[in-house]
XYZ file of C-alpha atoms in Angstrom:
633
model
C 0.015 -0.025 -0.080
C 1.428 3.459 -0.892
C 2.114 6.247 1.796
C -0.977 8.216 0.538
C -3.424 5.245 0.584
C -2.107 4.264 4.149
C -2.566 7.715 5.422
C -6.074 7.964 4.163
C -6.949 4.608 5.499
C -5.701 5.476 9.035
C -6.618 9.103 9.262
C -9.150 9.897 6.589
C -8.655 13.451 4.887
C -6.703 15.374 7.644
C -6.646 18.929 7.288
C -3.383 20.929 7.609
C -3.124 24.848 7.648
C 0.123 25.959 6.327
C 1.402 29.625 7.195
C 4.313 30.344 4.855
C 5.201 33.682 3.103
C 7.558 32.311 0.726
C 5.714 31.261 -2.459
C 8.417 28.689 -3.564
C 8.617 27.056 0.033
C 4.911 27.180 0.476
C 4.372 25.420 -3.022
C 6.918 22.713 -2.174
C 5.290 21.844 1.019
C 1.834 21.817 -0.205
C 2.743 19.295 -3.016
C 4.827 17.107 -0.546
C 1.766 16.879 2.004
C -1.062 16.643 -0.616
C 0.690 13.689 -2.365
C 0.439 11.920 1.208
C -3.167 12.339 1.060
C -3.552 15.395 3.487
C -5.951 18.413 2.636
C -3.794 21.598 2.896
C -4.966 25.226 3.151
C -2.278 27.859 2.550
C -2.000 31.236 3.783
C 0.873 33.717 3.697
C 0.765 35.562 6.955
C -0.319 35.129 10.635
C -2.990 37.738 10.163
C -4.550 35.846 7.365
C -4.455 32.473 9.370
C -6.714 34.021 12.139
C -9.957 34.101 10.112
C -9.189 30.522 8.832
C -8.741 29.340 12.487
C -12.050 30.815 13.338
C -13.790 29.008 10.612
C -12.556 25.586 11.516
C -9.480 24.371 13.428
C -7.284 22.179 11.438
C -5.734 18.857 12.553
C -2.125 20.369 12.309
C -0.873 23.982 12.033
C 2.465 24.372 10.245
C 3.869 27.944 10.669
C 7.036 29.671 9.528
C 8.743 31.412 12.383
C 9.682 34.549 10.350
C 6.532 36.079 8.845
C 5.730 39.644 7.907
C 3.873 41.477 10.593
C 2.960 39.040 13.441
C 5.771 36.496 13.813
C 5.132 32.606 13.996
C 5.899 32.531 17.639
C 3.386 35.372 18.443
C 0.807 33.543 16.499
C 1.468 30.386 18.613
C 1.171 32.312 21.798
C -2.060 33.849 20.646
C -3.847 30.564 19.553
C -2.564 28.883 22.618
C -4.705 31.104 24.667
C -7.800 29.146 23.557
C -8.475 25.902 25.207
C -9.833 24.469 22.091
C -6.128 24.479 20.493
C -4.546 22.568 23.140
C -5.067 19.404 21.315
C -4.008 20.729 17.869
C -0.324 20.137 17.270
C 1.984 22.914 15.978
C 4.956 22.379 13.929
C 7.212 25.435 13.422
C 9.600 25.770 10.567
C 12.625 28.033 10.294
C 15.674 28.850 8.338
C 17.416 29.850 11.623
C 18.539 26.434 13.156
C 20.230 28.055 16.459
C 19.297 26.395 19.627
C 18.015 29.637 20.942
C 15.792 30.160 18.034
C 14.509 26.413 18.619
C 13.922 27.274 22.376
C 11.982 30.289 21.385
C 9.793 28.481 19.108
C 9.040 25.772 21.547
C 8.504 28.210 24.302
C 5.800 30.009 22.099
C 3.546 26.995 22.352
C 4.853 24.882 19.225
C 4.876 21.079 19.603
C 7.920 20.578 17.243
C 10.546 22.735 15.653
C 12.221 21.667 12.329
C 14.661 23.533 10.131
C 13.330 24.179 6.515
C 16.400 22.157 5.295
C 15.087 19.028 6.882
C 14.825 15.960 4.594
C 11.130 15.582 3.369
C 10.993 12.059 4.621
C 11.868 13.193 8.097
C 9.382 16.038 7.766
C 6.519 13.567 6.877
C 7.467 11.329 9.744
C 7.129 14.248 12.182
C 3.758 15.153 10.669
C 2.332 11.547 10.944
C 3.719 11.548 14.637
C 2.077 14.844 15.485
C -1.245 13.765 13.773
C -1.431 10.532 15.920
C -2.106 12.730 18.858
C -4.197 15.261 17.029
C -8.025 15.712 18.288
C -10.736 14.279 16.638
C -13.430 16.178 14.924
C -16.083 15.289 17.455
C -13.976 16.624 20.329
C -14.950 20.023 19.222
C -18.552 19.626 20.119
C -17.913 20.123 23.793
C -15.664 23.103 23.332
C -16.722 26.827 22.440
C -16.080 28.102 19.021
C -12.749 29.695 18.661
C -12.548 33.433 18.085
C -9.169 34.598 17.106
C -8.438 38.192 16.149
C -5.640 40.640 16.069
C -5.105 42.768 18.985
C -6.302 46.408 18.317
C -3.769 49.221 19.576
C -4.312 52.910 19.469
C -1.283 55.344 19.429
C -2.218 58.944 20.600
C 0.096 62.081 20.218
C 3.475 60.545 19.514
C 5.928 62.084 17.232
C 7.183 60.338 14.119
C 10.227 58.561 15.205
C 8.829 57.159 18.434
C 5.624 56.303 16.492
C 7.370 54.391 14.116
C 9.314 52.397 16.750
C 6.215 51.773 18.516
C 4.425 50.582 15.214
C 7.250 48.192 14.703
C 6.880 46.823 18.103
C 3.153 46.441 18.024
C 3.219 44.800 14.594
C 5.564 42.182 15.912
C 2.941 41.398 18.583
C 0.415 41.064 15.696
C -1.373 44.233 16.461
C -3.800 46.257 14.133
C -2.626 49.708 14.828
C -4.299 53.057 14.611
C -2.392 56.370 15.206
C -3.920 59.745 15.927
C -2.312 62.858 16.965
C -5.014 64.517 19.452
C -7.160 63.617 22.210
C -10.315 64.567 20.314
C -9.477 62.327 17.392
C -8.655 59.502 19.831
C -12.129 59.904 21.569
C -13.839 59.855 18.315
C -12.022 56.831 17.065
C -12.860 54.969 20.484
C -16.547 55.661 19.890
C -16.407 53.857 16.563
C -14.155 50.807 17.602
C -13.068 49.564 20.979
C -9.363 49.018 21.689
C -7.313 46.498 23.475
C -4.537 48.768 24.535
C -4.087 52.477 24.207
C -0.609 54.289 24.325
C -0.983 57.899 25.076
C 1.769 60.715 25.124
C 1.599 62.689 28.273
C 1.851 65.975 26.297
C -0.948 66.358 23.701
C -1.955 69.410 21.611
C -5.657 69.726 23.029
C -5.616 67.908 26.343
C -3.359 66.639 29.111
C -2.494 62.881 28.519
C -3.688 62.048 32.135
C -7.108 63.744 31.558
C -7.451 61.661 28.329
C -6.757 58.457 30.298
C -9.474 59.533 32.858
C -12.091 60.080 30.159
C -11.177 56.654 28.503
C -11.254 54.808 31.875
C -14.809 56.442 32.632
C -16.154 55.660 29.284
C -14.508 52.469 28.493
C -14.360 50.723 31.909
C -11.448 48.248 32.813
C -11.601 46.325 29.527
C -9.034 48.574 27.718
C -5.590 48.833 28.903
C -4.106 52.413 29.267
C -0.335 52.953 29.107
C 0.891 56.600 29.543
C 4.219 57.874 28.158
C 6.111 60.007 30.709
C 9.623 61.346 30.079
C 12.237 61.735 32.820
C 12.509 60.341 36.321
C 9.099 60.491 38.151
C 8.701 60.319 41.919
C 6.886 57.534 43.667
C 4.029 59.701 44.705
C 3.261 60.942 41.286
C 3.384 57.328 39.890
C 0.801 56.206 42.579
C -1.434 59.091 41.628
C -1.123 58.108 37.789
C -1.955 54.470 38.602
C -4.748 55.378 40.884
C -6.436 57.638 38.116
C -6.823 54.662 35.978
C -3.523 54.441 34.086
C -2.517 50.497 33.746
C 1.205 51.180 33.166
C 3.875 53.781 32.600
C 6.889 53.929 30.263
C 9.722 56.209 29.500
C 9.683 56.931 25.684
C 13.475 57.519 25.868
C 14.111 54.084 27.624
C 14.768 50.866 25.502
C 11.471 49.260 24.254
C 11.921 45.380 25.167
C 10.616 46.042 28.592
C 7.597 47.743 27.172
C 7.226 44.780 24.888
C 7.354 42.365 27.645
C 4.644 44.372 29.601
C 2.436 44.669 26.458
C 2.631 40.923 25.819
C 1.594 40.224 29.488
C -1.317 42.882 29.150
C -2.559 41.313 25.910
C -2.291 37.829 27.244
C -4.383 38.879 30.211
C -6.867 40.581 28.006
C -7.408 37.680 25.770
C -7.486 35.223 28.775
C -10.336 37.445 30.288
C -12.070 37.557 26.962
C -11.794 33.744 26.629
C -12.939 33.377 30.152
C -16.043 35.419 29.351
C -16.724 33.334 26.241
C -16.292 30.086 28.222
C -18.652 31.300 30.993
C -21.024 32.526 28.609
C -20.865 29.315 26.567
C -21.314 27.258 29.805
C -24.340 29.338 30.939
C -25.748 28.911 27.386
C -25.176 25.154 27.511
C -26.507 24.940 31.175
C -29.422 26.895 30.135
C -30.203 24.689 27.157
C -29.772 21.612 29.294
C -32.182 23.107 31.800
C -34.591 23.969 29.181
C -34.430 20.609 27.585
C -34.822 18.914 31.133
C -37.852 21.203 31.718
C -39.228 20.284 28.264
C -38.720 16.676 28.927
C -40.383 16.996 32.341
C -43.303 18.983 30.756
C -43.507 16.260 28.049
C -43.675 13.509 30.483
C -46.244 15.494 32.650
C -48.259 15.984 29.422
C -47.778 12.274 28.414
C -49.050 11.044 31.893
C -52.068 13.386 31.586
C -52.663 12.300 28.127
C -52.565 8.591 29.376
C -54.907 9.254 32.230
C -57.181 11.105 29.980
C -56.988 8.367 27.384
C -57.886 5.792 30.026
C -60.869 7.693 31.058
C -61.987 8.200 27.439
C -61.475 4.591 26.863
C -63.734 3.673 29.745
C -66.397 6.121 28.574
C -65.977 4.816 24.996
C -66.366 1.270 26.243
C -69.608 2.202 28.289
C -70.935 3.944 25.226
C -70.062 0.955 22.922
C -71.770 -1.429 25.285
C -74.844 0.905 25.459
C -74.650 1.272 21.525
C -74.352 -2.452 21.156
C -77.363 -3.107 23.380
C -79.697 -0.356 21.819
C -78.420 -0.412 18.230
C -76.490 -3.346 17.201
C -78.556 -6.254 18.562
C -80.751 -7.808 15.955
C -83.875 -7.315 18.079
C -85.982 -4.181 17.972
C -85.747 -2.113 21.250
C -88.459 0.337 21.766
C -88.679 2.690 24.939
C -92.175 4.018 25.748
C -93.359 6.470 28.239
C -96.026 5.865 30.952
C -98.824 6.310 28.533
C -97.497 3.608 25.977
C -96.237 6.094 23.470
C -92.853 5.276 21.707
C -90.057 7.718 22.681
C -86.971 5.829 21.179
C -86.594 3.217 18.444
C -83.336 1.459 17.784
C -82.421 0.921 14.047
C -83.689 -2.566 13.912
C -86.871 -1.081 15.324
C -86.967 1.642 12.806
C -86.461 -1.046 9.904
C -89.236 -3.189 11.289
C -91.774 -0.582 12.400
C -90.870 2.536 10.615
C -89.640 5.874 12.152
C -93.314 7.458 12.121
C -94.100 5.146 15.035
C -92.490 7.600 17.426
C -95.479 9.368 19.100
C -97.720 6.591 18.326
C -99.039 3.958 20.727
C -97.020 0.597 20.080
C -99.376 -1.288 22.595
C -102.413 -0.755 20.122
C -100.284 -2.388 17.277
C -99.432 -5.246 19.529
C -102.842 -5.690 20.805
C -101.926 -5.132 24.402
C -104.587 -3.567 26.843
C -103.085 -1.147 29.363
C -104.272 -1.521 32.853
C -105.180 1.107 35.442
C -103.865 1.929 38.814
C -100.226 1.790 39.947
C -99.283 -0.760 37.283
C -100.874 0.542 33.998
C -98.260 -1.487 31.802
C -98.352 -5.230 32.167
C -95.147 -7.260 32.146
C -94.973 -9.794 29.227
C -92.252 -12.458 28.997
C -92.837 -13.606 25.472
C -95.851 -13.600 23.271
C -96.628 -13.859 19.597
C -98.233 -11.173 17.234
C -98.303 -10.077 13.815
C -97.187 -6.434 12.843
C -97.466 -4.603 9.749
C -94.216 -3.457 8.054
C -93.982 0.278 6.505
C -94.160 -1.532 3.116
C -97.382 -3.327 3.919
C -95.984 -6.801 4.441
C -97.320 -8.663 7.589
C -94.434 -10.005 9.840
C -94.765 -12.517 12.486
C -92.997 -11.450 15.733
C -92.359 -12.516 19.423
C -92.433 -9.574 21.877
C -91.677 -9.063 25.514
C -92.512 -5.912 27.707
C -90.539 -4.868 30.781
C -92.327 -2.004 32.802
C -90.133 0.775 34.298
C -91.528 1.854 37.632
C -89.935 5.494 37.443
C -88.379 5.381 40.902
C -84.731 5.395 39.805
C -85.357 6.451 36.133
C -87.908 7.107 33.435
C -91.419 5.683 33.825
C -92.832 3.509 31.010
C -91.552 0.204 29.568
C -88.929 -1.290 27.335
C -90.415 -3.533 24.537
C -88.355 -6.071 22.788
C -89.557 -7.313 19.422
C -87.994 -10.230 17.402
C -88.869 -10.716 13.837
C -89.297 -14.508 13.522
C -89.664 -14.528 9.716
C -86.547 -16.344 9.143
C -87.260 -18.791 11.915
C -90.678 -19.745 10.194
C -88.912 -20.037 6.818
C -86.241 -22.104 8.449
C -88.770 -24.472 9.961
C -90.601 -24.738 6.617
C -87.243 -25.331 4.830
C -86.356 -27.907 7.445
C -89.609 -29.738 6.727
C -89.011 -29.528 2.957
C -85.412 -30.973 3.415
C -86.739 -33.832 5.530
C -89.181 -34.701 2.833
C -86.643 -34.474 0.233
C -84.198 -36.492 2.333
C -86.852 -39.288 2.803
C -87.436 -39.143 -1.009
C -83.694 -39.429 -1.736
C -83.189 -42.402 0.690
C -86.100 -44.209 -0.818
C -84.702 -43.652 -4.437
C -81.159 -44.630 -3.221
C -82.538 -47.856 -1.459
C -84.411 -48.692 -4.699
C -81.263 -48.190 -6.779
C -79.373 -50.351 -4.468
C -82.009 -52.993 -4.399
C -82.042 -53.011 -8.181
C -78.350 -53.187 -8.510
C -78.340 -56.135 -6.220
C -81.175 -58.034 -7.947
C -79.618 -57.613 -11.339
C -76.102 -58.347 -10.132
C -77.171 -61.598 -8.312
C -78.953 -62.839 -11.541
C -75.676 -62.732 -13.527
C -73.422 -64.253 -10.708
C -73.446 -68.079 -9.694
C -71.384 -67.653 -6.620
C -71.279 -65.238 -3.713
C -67.623 -64.162 -4.146
C -68.171 -62.753 -7.592
C -71.471 -61.315 -6.802
C -69.951 -59.310 -3.648
C -67.145 -58.113 -5.812
C -69.297 -56.742 -8.621
C -72.048 -55.388 -6.155
C -69.490 -53.633 -3.814
C -67.766 -51.853 -6.756
C -71.168 -50.521 -7.912
C -72.009 -49.506 -4.437
C -68.691 -47.591 -4.061
C -69.244 -45.755 -7.379
C -72.655 -44.784 -6.048
C -70.945 -43.791 -2.835
C -68.251 -41.648 -4.507
C -70.834 -39.792 -6.470
C -72.850 -39.059 -3.359
C -69.655 -37.662 -1.652
C -69.177 -35.406 -4.745
C -72.748 -34.230 -4.695
C -72.469 -33.638 -0.800
C -69.262 -31.544 -1.334
C -71.362 -29.381 -3.671
C -74.300 -29.291 -1.121
C -76.396 -31.471 -3.755
C -76.595 -28.846 -6.157
C -74.807 -28.756 -9.564
C -71.416 -30.816 -10.178
C -69.373 -30.931 -13.187
C -69.319 -33.779 -15.671
C -65.597 -33.791 -15.848
C -65.466 -34.275 -11.855
C -67.782 -37.332 -12.186
C -65.842 -38.907 -14.839
C -62.642 -38.325 -13.014
C -63.924 -39.764 -9.799
C -64.863 -42.999 -11.431
C -61.991 -43.474 -13.724
C -58.917 -42.352 -12.310
C -58.729 -45.011 -9.678
C -58.462 -47.763 -12.091
C -55.810 -46.235 -14.370
C -52.286 -47.660 -13.990
C -50.654 -44.205 -14.464
C -52.658 -40.897 -14.133
C -51.352 -39.683 -17.622
C -53.001 -42.760 -19.215
C -56.261 -40.997 -18.947
C -57.269 -37.760 -21.021
C -60.614 -36.108 -20.154
C -61.668 -33.150 -21.945
C -64.695 -31.081 -23.128
C -66.947 -27.936 -22.570
C -67.933 -27.500 -18.984
C -71.126 -29.265 -18.202
C -73.029 -28.950 -15.028
C -75.146 -31.824 -13.670
C -77.911 -32.157 -11.293
C -77.669 -35.227 -8.586
C -80.029 -37.283 -10.757
C -78.045 -36.950 -13.854
C -74.728 -37.292 -11.899
C -75.694 -40.624 -10.325
C -76.910 -42.057 -13.685
C -73.606 -41.197 -15.509
C -71.503 -42.278 -12.585
C -72.778 -45.796 -12.693
C -72.295 -45.875 -16.490
C -68.629 -44.619 -16.321
C -67.937 -47.131 -13.297
C -69.135 -50.024 -15.504
C -66.987 -48.919 -18.309
C -63.902 -48.259 -15.920
C -64.247 -51.795 -14.344
C -64.583 -53.285 -17.739
C -61.356 -51.542 -18.860
C -59.518 -52.643 -15.732
C -60.505 -56.324 -16.326
C -60.462 -56.629 -19.988
C -59.366 -53.432 -21.630
C -56.934 -50.449 -21.635
C -56.455 -50.499 -18.012
C -55.484 -54.336 -17.682
C -51.911 -53.857 -18.935
C -49.293 -51.404 -19.073
C -49.144 -48.927 -22.047
C -53.110 -48.699 -22.241
C -54.777 -45.390 -22.753
C -58.255 -43.846 -22.350
C -59.632 -40.743 -23.944
C -62.992 -39.317 -22.709
C -63.987 -36.464 -24.779
C -67.285 -34.660 -25.510
C -68.551 -31.933 -27.764
C -71.908 -30.098 -28.166
C -74.203 -30.536 -30.935
C -76.712 -27.612 -32.140
C -80.177 -28.135 -33.486
C -83.698 -27.971 -32.356
C -82.598 -29.805 -29.332
C -78.993 -29.249 -28.253
C -77.204 -32.492 -27.235
C -73.960 -33.634 -25.762
C -71.981 -36.157 -27.782
C -69.450 -38.168 -25.405
C -66.999 -40.592 -26.821
C -65.244 -43.189 -24.627
C -62.177 -44.687 -26.619
C -59.643 -47.276 -25.309
C -56.375 -47.907 -26.938
C -53.214 -49.982 -26.217
C -55.036 -52.785 -24.456
C -55.657 -56.392 -25.432
C -57.509 -57.107 -28.684
C -61.181 -57.010 -28.036
C -64.095 -59.244 -29.304
C -67.757 -58.920 -29.110
C -69.112 -60.805 -26.096
C -71.508 -63.685 -26.638
C -73.541 -62.865 -23.677
C -74.780 -59.349 -22.249
C -74.174 -58.793 -18.682
C -75.642 -56.524 -16.277
C -72.989 -53.822 -16.805
C -73.915 -53.664 -20.427
C -77.621 -53.606 -19.783
C -76.913 -50.691 -17.288
C -74.964 -48.818 -19.752
C -77.484 -49.168 -22.554
C -80.883 -48.668 -20.501
C -80.015 -46.402 -17.504
C -79.233 -43.429 -19.734
C -82.181 -43.885 -22.037
C -84.504 -44.184 -18.877
C -82.783 -41.404 -16.788
C -81.522 -38.918 -19.384
C -83.527 -39.808 -22.663
C -80.082 -40.589 -23.975
C -78.607 -43.155 -26.421
C -75.694 -45.556 -26.074
C -73.625 -47.358 -28.706
C -70.947 -49.959 -27.884
C -68.293 -50.845 -30.519
C -65.618 -53.696 -29.812
C -62.974 -52.381 -32.221
C -59.562 -54.301 -32.520
C -57.654 -51.717 -30.679
C -60.162 -51.167 -27.900
C -63.643 -50.447 -26.833
C -65.344 -47.498 -28.044
C -68.660 -46.168 -26.456
C -70.609 -43.323 -27.953
C -73.091 -41.632 -25.510
C -75.538 -38.816 -26.500
C -78.031 -37.204 -24.374
C -79.932 -33.872 -24.577
C -79.726 -30.840 -22.358
C -82.672 -30.588 -19.855
C -83.377 -29.331 -16.388
C -80.886 -31.659 -14.950
C -78.154 -30.984 -17.421
C -76.996 -27.456 -18.395
C -73.850 -25.765 -19.961
C -71.825 -23.810 -17.350
C -71.588 -20.078 -18.135
C -69.095 -17.682 -16.579
C -66.317 -20.043 -15.275
């Protein structure tokens, strides 16, 4: 794996901010780092790096020690004032390889210090080493947003030579400098833009320097550092008065400037630390407030949810009670009517309206039922169950059973609750049951007659009991199978194909030896039983002597429809692949049943032909009230 791929696999897209003012050196470093898979953002000064750092902190900062304006060491000191940068490694590069410069770079807050002449491989190793300890992106979620900026400095009333020296000193500290000559201009500028430090000359053209410091302190508070330039030796009492008037520090403009630089650096560091502490405190309070608001919202949500649950429980109970009442009064099949004490209907449930009509309200129900109201304390009699006949709104007379429950009025309304049950369906069910019993009796008689006839005819053609029983049992089983098929269809219509399949398929050696095909024909029980016996005789004959008696035999049962004055069904039974057939010398009961039963039951005709390749039976019978062509599937 290449170094670039390894870097991307281990670290993903690591961001590096490169602060380098030399275009050649910057381009060389950018190409070197990007070839390793790092994302590099390039700026040419410390001042230009501040807005980049405010936007997002990189995983690594590489900074040149010598920069125009703010130096690399001063940039390190500035950004190390923010706690969010403590886990951001800083690598400082310099052309000055002396130990003093290295110590100065490390003292400013850098984590490593390398000469620009370092071998690129060594540089990359140092970069990888620093990135191993770099922060993760999600670490920033718990820290306030960085707000780096240049310190703002105001010079008031200095002559050109001193102003130039002070400008150079402040530029090295990274300050953004404004210089004015008078106190009036200084106060006007302060009204537009606050300053971090103000250096004031004691001798001003329009105001005493100390007075300007007093006005600045009274208007700006303690947030801005005031440094007053006083020439010559000052006595201790005056120094105390000046410091007591709000001046933060004094300096002699003729003295060397390094001590002033050290005091400025300490003042600016304290200023930025105070500013960061305020931001941290504000951020903490904002986070704490947000947490308290979230907790309050969660508590309120829990309270609302608890109240909603309690309300939902009460509503469910009320809904259950309403449902029970609605079920009793509306959804029961019986008609329920509430009457007043005079017997006038005051409420009807939907079945009652459907039975009696809505106009019954206000009318006397008891007159319709033929109930006579009594006199005295109990005017409405109690009725457990009684029969009557009511007239529906459409004029139909309906048989009903009614019950009356009086209401005494002590704990509720006076009157009665009347329950009326329409017994029309019960009467019709009783009539249907009588009809079914009669039909069952008729069918049992017919079935027994058929069984007796089959038994008598079978006995005539068999000399011994075993052969008789075998034939008789097979015919009874065919009759039983057809009964089962009819029972599955509630003794209504069954399909011709199903009847044939039930009788033929059990005798075939293989299911594919049988082909059954033709238009969909429905049969009533009478026709189904007659045809079932015929197909049973043909199938048992095929199993004994025909196509089903040996392997390789086939059977085709096909039927078509013929049009004419009386449409008919032409059915062909054709066996192939069995033993060679011959015309029998005697006619058995099976042949008689095939030829005569269809003629008697269905007014059909049957023709048997014993062809050399197998038996062929042609059957034709007309459509009738027991045979129909199926329509619509």
